[in-house]
């Protein structure tokens, strides 16, 4: 299992914003993942989507890595932020843009 952990660790630490999701940003395969994609696209955040449906090991591994039972999962600057509910609540409260800017992540325009 260390292989998958290393893979996840590299993605999380090597990209400012990473969304572990079902499907791809261009073609989400679940509404929960799709909602986070819509929010990140609306904000204009640069992010990398990692499709957990590519690998059963990854789908399980990310849950153990984060100690969080569901997909999607958003990481910013190596830190787990939350799933769909948390991201939606932060966005609706206007906190997501602020959070990203504070973290030094580039957001196009909306901030
Ligand atoms: N309330 C969750 C919704 C996400 C969710 O329930 N995901 C489920 C269905 S897509 C999941 O990942 N189940 C485990 C799995 O499919 O491996 C959130 O805030 O992110
Ligand atoms: S894949 Fe069925 S709810 Fe996400």
Tab-separated table of N, CA and C and ligand atoms in Angstrom:
chain	number	residue	atom	x	y	z
A	1	UNK	N	0.820	-1.224	0.000
A	1	UNK	CA	0.000	0.000	0.000
A	1	UNK	C	0.846	1.263	0.000
A	2	UNK	N	2.170	1.145	0.256
A	2	UNK	CA	2.962	2.361	0.331
A	2	UNK	C	3.021	3.042	-1.031
A	3	UNK	N	2.899	2.255	-2.111
A	3	UNK	CA	2.926	2.831	-3.450
A	3	UNK	C	1.829	3.846	-3.655
A	4	UNK	N	0.631	3.487	-3.277
A	4	UNK	CA	-0.493	4.400	-3.491
A	4	UNK	C	-0.378	5.616	-2.585
A	5	UNK	N	0.123	5.400	-1.368
A	5	UNK	CA	0.316	6.539	-0.463
A	5	UNK	C	1.333	7.523	-1.008
A	6	UNK	N	2.406	7.004	-1.587
A	6	UNK	CA	3.410	7.877	-2.190
A	6	UNK	C	2.814	8.655	-3.357
A	7	UNK	N	2.026	7.968	-4.147
A	7	UNK	CA	1.374	8.621	-5.290
A	7	UNK	C	0.487	9.773	-4.809
A	8	UNK	N	-0.354	9.489	-3.806
A	8	UNK	CA	-1.256	10.516	-3.271
A	8	UNK	C	-0.446	11.667	-2.677
A	9	UNK	N	0.564	11.320	-1.908
A	9	UNK	CA	1.419	12.327	-1.278
A	9	UNK	C	2.047	13.256	-2.317
A	10	UNK	N	2.514	12.677	-3.414
A	10	UNK	CA	3.108	13.474	-4.486
A	10	UNK	C	2.099	14.428	-5.102
A	11	UNK	N	0.890	13.941	-5.343
A	11	UNK	CA	-0.151	14.794	-5.935
A	11	UNK	C	-0.496	15.938	-4.981
A	12	UNK	N	-0.658	15.604	-3.701
A	12	UNK	CA	-1.082	16.574	-2.695
A	12	UNK	C	-0.006	17.639	-2.474
A	13	UNK	N	1.252	17.198	-2.476
A	13	UNK	CA	2.339	18.136	-2.185
A	13	UNK	C	2.875	18.824	-3.431
A	14	UNK	N	2.588	18.242	-4.603
A	14	UNK	CA	3.147	18.785	-5.842
A	14	UNK	C	2.216	19.722	-6.594
A	15	UNK	N	0.984	19.899	-6.080
A	15	UNK	CA	0.014	20.775	-6.744
A	15	UNK	C	-0.660	21.647	-5.688
A	16	UNK	N	-0.822	22.922	-5.997
A	16	UNK	CA	-1.433	23.827	-5.016
A	16	UNK	C	-2.858	23.410	-4.662
A	17	UNK	N	-3.623	23.057	-5.676
A	17	UNK	CA	-5.023	22.671	-5.458
A	17	UNK	C	-5.279	21.355	-6.185
A	18	UNK	N	-5.685	20.360	-5.438
A	18	UNK	CA	-5.953	19.037	-6.014
A	18	UNK	C	-7.338	18.582	-5.590
A	19	UNK	N	-8.115	18.169	-6.572
A	19	UNK	CA	-9.441	17.618	-6.289
A	19	UNK	C	-9.458	16.133	-6.638
A	20	UNK	N	-9.550	15.308	-5.597
A	20	UNK	CA	-9.781	13.881	-5.809
A	20	UNK	C	-11.278	13.725	-6.060
A	21	UNK	N	-11.609	13.191	-7.209
A	21	UNK	CA	-13.000	13.240	-7.658
A	21	UNK	C	-13.352	11.982	-8.450
A	22	UNK	N	-14.633	11.849	-8.740
A	22	UNK	CA	-15.083	10.796	-9.645
A	22	UNK	C	-15.269	11.425	-11.016
A	23	UNK	N	-14.503	10.935	-11.999
A	23	UNK	CA	-14.490	11.525	-13.318
A	23	UNK	C	-13.403	12.583	-13.400
A	24	UNK	N	-13.531	13.432	-14.394
A	24	UNK	CA	-12.537	14.471	-14.653
A	24	UNK	C	-13.227	15.838	-14.591
A	25	UNK	N	-12.455	16.919	-14.425
A	25	UNK	CA	-13.093	18.248	-14.419
A	25	UNK	C	-13.953	18.480	-15.672
A	26	UNK	N	-13.527	17.964	-16.804
A	26	UNK	CA	-14.302	18.121	-18.026
A	26	UNK	C	-15.504	17.206	-18.105
A	27	UNK	N	-15.463	16.129	-17.331
A	27	UNK	CA	-16.551	15.148	-17.394
A	27	UNK	C	-16.712	14.444	-16.043
A	28	UNK	N	-17.262	15.174	-15.061
A	28	UNK	CA	-17.482	14.572	-13.743
A	28	UNK	C	-18.473	13.415	-13.858
A	29	UNK	N	-18.251	12.386	-13.063
A	29	UNK	CA	-19.132	11.217	-13.145
A	29	UNK	C	-19.969	11.027	-11.886
A	30	UNK	N	-20.065	12.074	-11.082
A	30	UNK	CA	-20.959	12.058	-9.928
A	30	UNK	C	-21.318	13.507	-9.616
A	31	UNK	N	-22.556	13.736	-9.183
A	31	UNK	CA	-23.014	15.088	-8.890
A	31	UNK	C	-22.215	15.771	-7.789
A	32	UNK	N	-21.751	14.998	-6.793
A	32	UNK	CA	-20.983	15.607	-5.694
A	32	UNK	C	-19.664	16.161	-6.231
A	33	UNK	N	-18.982	15.358	-7.031
A	33	UNK	CA	-17.738	15.841	-7.650
A	33	UNK	C	-18.046	17.000	-8.593
A	34	UNK	N	-19.139	16.875	-9.340
A	34	UNK	CA	-19.512	17.914	-10.300
A	34	UNK	C	-19.755	19.261	-9.634
A	35	UNK	N	-20.340	19.240	-8.439
A	35	UNK	CA	-20.597	20.503	-7.734
A	35	UNK	C	-19.292	21.220	-7.385
A	36	UNK	N	-18.305	20.456	-6.934
A	36	UNK	CA	-17.028	21.082	-6.555
A	36	UNK	C	-16.323	21.613	-7.804
A	37	UNK	N	-16.392	20.863	-8.896
A	37	UNK	CA	-15.830	21.323	-10.175
A	37	UNK	C	-16.466	22.651	-10.578
A	38	UNK	N	-17.782	22.730	-10.493
A	38	UNK	CA	-18.489	23.961	-10.884
A	38	UNK	C	-18.031	25.144	-10.036
A	39	UNK	N	-17.884	24.903	-8.743
A	39	UNK	CA	-17.472	25.983	-7.832
A	39	UNK	C	-16.046	26.435	-8.149
A	40	UNK	N	-15.136	25.475	-8.304
A	40	UNK	CA	-13.739	25.838	-8.587
A	40	UNK	C	-13.628	26.541	-9.931
A	41	UNK	N	-14.401	26.073	-10.915
A	41	UNK	CA	-14.380	26.716	-12.232
A	41	UNK	C	-14.955	28.130	-12.149
A	42	UNK	N	-16.008	28.292	-11.376
A	42	UNK	CA	-16.643	29.606	-11.223
A	42	UNK	C	-15.667	30.600	-10.595
A	43	UNK	N	-14.978	30.127	-9.559
A	43	UNK	CA	-13.997	30.985	-8.873
A	43	UNK	C	-12.801	31.273	-9.774
A	44	UNK	N	-12.548	30.358	-10.695
A	44	UNK	CA	-11.396	30.510	-11.572
A	44	UNK	C	-10.111	30.013	-10.939
A	45	UNK	N	-10.250	29.013	-10.075
A	45	UNK	CA	-9.062	28.431	-9.442
A	45	UNK	C	-8.391	27.460	-10.412
A	46	UNK	N	-7.068	27.468	-10.374
A	46	UNK	CA	-6.308	26.458	-11.108
A	46	UNK	C	-6.243	25.217	-10.238
A	47	UNK	N	-6.660	24.094	-10.756
A	47	UNK	CA	-6.601	22.888	-9.928
A	47	UNK	C	-6.342	21.678	-10.787
A	48	UNK	N	-5.858	20.641	-10.120
A	48	UNK	CA	-5.662	19.371	-10.790
A	48	UNK	C	-6.740	18.408	-10.315
A	49	UNK	N	-7.420	17.780	-11.244
A	49	UNK	CA	-8.382	16.741	-10.903
A	49	UNK	C	-7.706	15.376	-10.959
A	50	UNK	N	-7.931	14.571	-9.921
A	50	UNK	CA	-7.425	13.194	-9.913
A	50	UNK	C	-8.638	12.268	-9.841
A	51	UNK	N	-8.767	11.425	-10.855
A	51	UNK	CA	-9.953	10.581	-10.991
A	51	UNK	C	-9.788	9.286	-10.195
A	52	UNK	N	-10.531	9.164	-9.092
A	52	UNK	CA	-10.391	7.958	-8.265
A	52	UNK	C	-11.003	6.738	-8.949
A	53	UNK	N	-11.813	6.965	-9.970
A	53	UNK	CA	-12.404	5.827	-10.678
A	53	UNK	C	-11.375	5.118	-11.562
A	54	UNK	N	-10.194	5.735	-11.712
A	54	UNK	CA	-9.110	5.091	-12.469
A	54	UNK	C	-8.559	3.879	-11.741
A	55	UNK	N	-8.715	3.818	-10.420
A	55	UNK	CA	-8.063	2.768	-9.656
A	55	UNK	C	-8.779	2.517	-8.338
A	56	UNK	N	-9.142	1.253	-8.099
A	56	UNK	CA	-9.804	0.888	-6.840
A	56	UNK	C	-8.877	1.163	-5.654
A	57	UNK	N	-7.585	0.969	-5.880
A	57	UNK	CA	-6.596	1.191	-4.827
A	57	UNK	C	-6.547	2.682	-4.445
A	58	UNK	N	-6.607	3.525	-5.464
A	58	UNK	CA	-6.616	4.968	-5.223
A	58	UNK	C	-7.898	5.389	-4.520
A	59	UNK	N	-9.024	4.846	-4.975
A	59	UNK	CA	-10.328	5.189	-4.393
A	59	UNK	C	-10.350	4.858	-2.897
A	60	UNK	N	-9.760	3.719	-2.526
A	60	UNK	CA	-9.679	3.348	-1.115
A	60	UNK	C	-8.556	4.118	-0.417
A	61	UNK	N	-7.425	4.246	-1.122
A	61	UNK	CA	-6.241	4.855	-0.509
A	61	UNK	C	-6.462	6.296	-0.084
A	62	UNK	N	-7.212	7.058	-0.877
A	62	UNK	CA	-7.411	8.469	-0.529
A	62	UNK	C	-8.269	8.597	0.734
A	63	UNK	N	-9.181	7.648	0.930
A	63	UNK	CA	-10.015	7.688	2.144
A	63	UNK	C	-9.157	7.465	3.380
A	64	UNK	N	-8.209	6.554	3.277
A	64	UNK	CA	-7.322	6.274	4.418
A	64	UNK	C	-6.324	7.412	4.613
A	65	UNK	N	-5.815	7.929	3.504
A	65	UNK	CA	-4.834	9.020	3.572
A	65	UNK	C	-5.416	10.229	4.308
A	66	UNK	N	-6.669	10.560	3.975
A	66	UNK	CA	-7.313	11.749	4.536
A	66	UNK	C	-8.086	11.446	5.806
A	67	UNK	N	-8.324	10.152	6.047
A	67	UNK	CA	-9.239	9.760	7.125
A	67	UNK	C	-10.608	10.417	6.913
A	68	UNK	N	-11.079	10.308	5.676
A	68	UNK	CA	-12.356	10.920	5.261
A	68	UNK	C	-13.036	9.907	4.344
A	69	UNK	N	-14.299	9.569	4.583
A	69	UNK	CA	-14.861	8.367	3.958
A	69	UNK	C	-15.393	8.508	2.535
A	70	UNK	N	-15.447	9.733	2.016
A	70	UNK	CA	-16.132	9.917	0.734
A	70	UNK	C	-15.300	10.740	-0.248
A	71	UNK	N	-15.745	10.695	-1.486
A	71	UNK	CA	-15.215	11.473	-2.600
A	71	UNK	C	-16.331	12.473	-2.962
A	72	UNK	N	-16.057	13.688	-3.309
A	72	UNK	CA	-14.770	14.339	-3.570
A	72	UNK	C	-14.009	14.737	-2.301
A	73	UNK	N	-12.740	15.038	-2.512
A	73	UNK	CA	-11.876	15.556	-1.454
A	73	UNK	C	-10.981	16.643	-2.056
A	74	UNK	N	-11.016	17.812	-1.432
A	74	UNK	CA	-10.201	18.919	-1.936
A	74	UNK	C	-9.006	19.177	-1.018
A	75	UNK	N	-7.844	19.265	-1.621
A	75	UNK	CA	-6.609	19.639	-0.917
A	75	UNK	C	-6.109	20.967	-1.446
A	76	UNK	N	-5.700	21.838	-0.531
A	76	UNK	CA	-5.087	23.119	-0.899
A	76	UNK	C	-3.755	23.234	-0.174
A	77	UNK	N	-2.698	23.414	-0.938
A	77	UNK	CA	-1.339	23.546	-0.382
A	77	UNK	C	-1.039	22.440	0.626
A	78	UNK	N	-1.391	21.231	0.253
A	78	UNK	CA	-1.060	20.081	1.084
A	78	UNK	C	-2.006	19.821	2.238
A	79	UNK	N	-3.037	20.659	2.353
A	79	UNK	CA	-3.949	20.567	3.498
A	79	UNK	C	-5.328	20.112	3.022
A	80	UNK	N	-5.886	19.123	3.722
A	80	UNK	CA	-7.240	18.675	3.400
A	80	UNK	C	-8.243	19.738	3.812
A	81	UNK	N	-9.102	20.139	2.881
A	81	UNK	CA	-10.087	21.188	3.178
A	81	UNK	C	-11.465	20.582	3.426
A	82	UNK	N	-11.898	19.649	2.569
A	82	UNK	CA	-13.195	19.037	2.811
A	82	UNK	C	-13.776	18.396	1.565
A	83	UNK	N	-14.988	17.925	1.720
A	83	UNK	CA	-15.754	17.334	0.624
A	83	UNK	C	-16.745	18.341	0.073
A	84	UNK	N	-17.728	17.829	-0.621
A	84	UNK	CA	-18.688	18.670	-1.330
A	84	UNK	C	-19.447	19.617	-0.395
A	85	UNK	N	-19.943	19.105	0.721
A	85	UNK	CA	-20.749	19.944	1.631
A	85	UNK	C	-19.929	21.107	2.171
A	86	UNK	N	-18.714	20.786	2.618
A	86	UNK	CA	-17.852	21.818	3.210
A	86	UNK	C	-17.477	22.869	2.173
A	87	UNK	N	-17.103	22.416	0.981
A	87	UNK	CA	-16.704	23.363	-0.066
A	87	UNK	C	-17.884	24.244	-0.469
A	88	UNK	N	-19.070	23.625	-0.587
A	88	UNK	CA	-20.255	24.406	-0.965
A	88	UNK	C	-20.581	25.440	0.117
A	89	UNK	N	-20.494	25.038	1.385
A	89	UNK	CA	-20.797	25.983	2.467
A	89	UNK	C	-19.779	27.121	2.500
A	90	UNK	N	-18.499	26.789	2.311
A	90	UNK	CA	-17.479	27.839	2.290
A	90	UNK	C	-17.733	28.798	1.133
A	91	UNK	N	-18.073	28.238	-0.031
A	91	UNK	CA	-18.318	29.059	-1.217
A	91	UNK	C	-19.510	29.988	-0.991
A	92	UNK	N	-20.608	29.419	-0.461
A	92	UNK	CA	-21.826	30.212	-0.272
A	92	UNK	C	-21.608	31.315	0.753
A	93	UNK	N	-20.724	31.070	1.717
A	93	UNK	CA	-20.423	32.088	2.724
A	93	UNK	C	-19.374	33.092	2.229
A	94	UNK	N	-18.886	32.879	1.003
A	94	UNK	CA	-17.857	33.767	0.458
A	94	UNK	C	-16.475	33.492	1.025
A	95	UNK	N	-16.342	32.373	1.735
A	95	UNK	CA	-15.079	32.084	2.427
A	95	UNK	C	-14.068	31.330	1.571
A	96	UNK	N	-14.546	30.677	0.531
A	96	UNK	CA	-13.625	29.844	-0.241
A	96	UNK	C	-12.614	30.695	-1.003
A	97	UNK	N	-13.114	31.768	-1.635
A	97	UNK	CA	-12.210	32.663	-2.363
A	97	UNK	C	-11.168	33.249	-1.409
A	98	UNK	N	-11.652	33.736	-0.263
A	98	UNK	CA	-10.750	34.330	0.738
A	98	UNK	C	-9.698	33.316	1.169
A	99	UNK	N	-10.163	32.116	1.446
A	99	UNK	CA	-9.259	31.051	1.889
A	99	UNK	C	-8.168	30.796	0.845
A	100	UNK	N	-8.578	30.689	-0.423
A	100	UNK	CA	-7.608	30.397	-1.483
A	100	UNK	C	-6.608	31.542	-1.630
A	101	UNK	N	-7.113	32.763	-1.585
A	101	UNK	CA	-6.222	33.913	-1.716
A	101	UNK	C	-5.240	33.950	-0.542
A	102	UNK	N	-5.741	33.696	0.646
A	102	UNK	CA	-4.866	33.673	1.826
A	102	UNK	C	-3.785	32.614	1.704
A	103	UNK	N	-4.138	31.520	1.055
A	103	UNK	CA	-3.177	30.429	0.870
A	103	UNK	C	-2.197	30.724	-0.270
A	104	UNK	N	-2.454	31.825	-0.976
A	104	UNK	CA	-1.557	32.205	-2.060
A	104	UNK	C	-1.818	31.468	-3.355
A	105	UNK	N	-3.058	30.985	-3.495
A	105	UNK	CA	-3.435	30.264	-4.710
A	105	UNK	C	-4.013	31.242	-5.708
A	106	UNK	N	-3.660	31.077	-6.989
A	106	UNK	CA	-4.156	32.015	-7.982
A	106	UNK	C	-5.623	31.745	-8.295
A	107	UNK	N	-6.443	32.762	-8.186
A	107	UNK	CA	-7.836	32.699	-8.620
A	107	UNK	C	-8.030	33.811	-9.645
A	108	UNK	N	-8.691	33.468	-10.731
A	108	UNK	CA	-8.809	34.426	-11.840
A	108	UNK	C	-9.992	35.360	-11.615
A	109	UNK	N	-9.717	36.553	-11.274
A	109	UNK	CA	-10.780	37.557	-11.284
A	109	UNK	C	-11.653	37.610	-10.050
A	110	UNK	N	-12.373	36.530	-9.768
A	110	UNK	CA	-13.457	36.584	-8.783
A	110	UNK	C	-13.026	37.061	-7.398
A	111	UNK	N	-11.777	36.956	-7.064
A	111	UNK	CA	-11.355	37.416	-5.733
A	111	UNK	C	-11.087	38.915	-5.763
B	1	LIG	N1	-21.684	14.541	1.769
B	1	LIG	C1	-20.541	14.178	0.953
B	1	LIG	C2	-21.034	13.719	-0.404
B	1	LIG	C3	-20.039	12.818	-1.099
B	1	LIG	C4	-20.446	11.363	-1.013
B	1	LIG	O1	-21.394	11.002	-0.297
B	1	LIG	N2	-19.706	10.531	-1.758
B	1	LIG	C5	-20.028	9.122	-1.807
B	1	LIG	C6	-20.803	8.814	-3.091
B	1	LIG	S1	-20.041	9.497	-4.546
B	1	LIG	C7	-18.732	8.309	-1.781
B	1	LIG	O2	-17.665	8.801	-2.072
B	1	LIG	N3	-18.843	7.017	-1.402
B	1	LIG	C8	-17.703	6.144	-1.308
B	1	LIG	C9	-17.223	5.669	-2.640
B	1	LIG	O3	-17.936	5.820	-3.642
B	1	LIG	O4	-16.115	5.136	-2.712
B	1	LIG	C10	-19.589	15.371	0.816
B	1	LIG	O5	-19.819	16.382	1.448
B	1	LIG	O6	-18.623	15.295	0.052
B	2	LIG	S1	-21.295	8.035	-7.682
B	2	LIG	FE1	-23.302	7.761	-6.897
B	2	LIG	S2	-23.503	9.381	-5.516
B	2	LIG	FE2	-21.531	9.652	-6.316
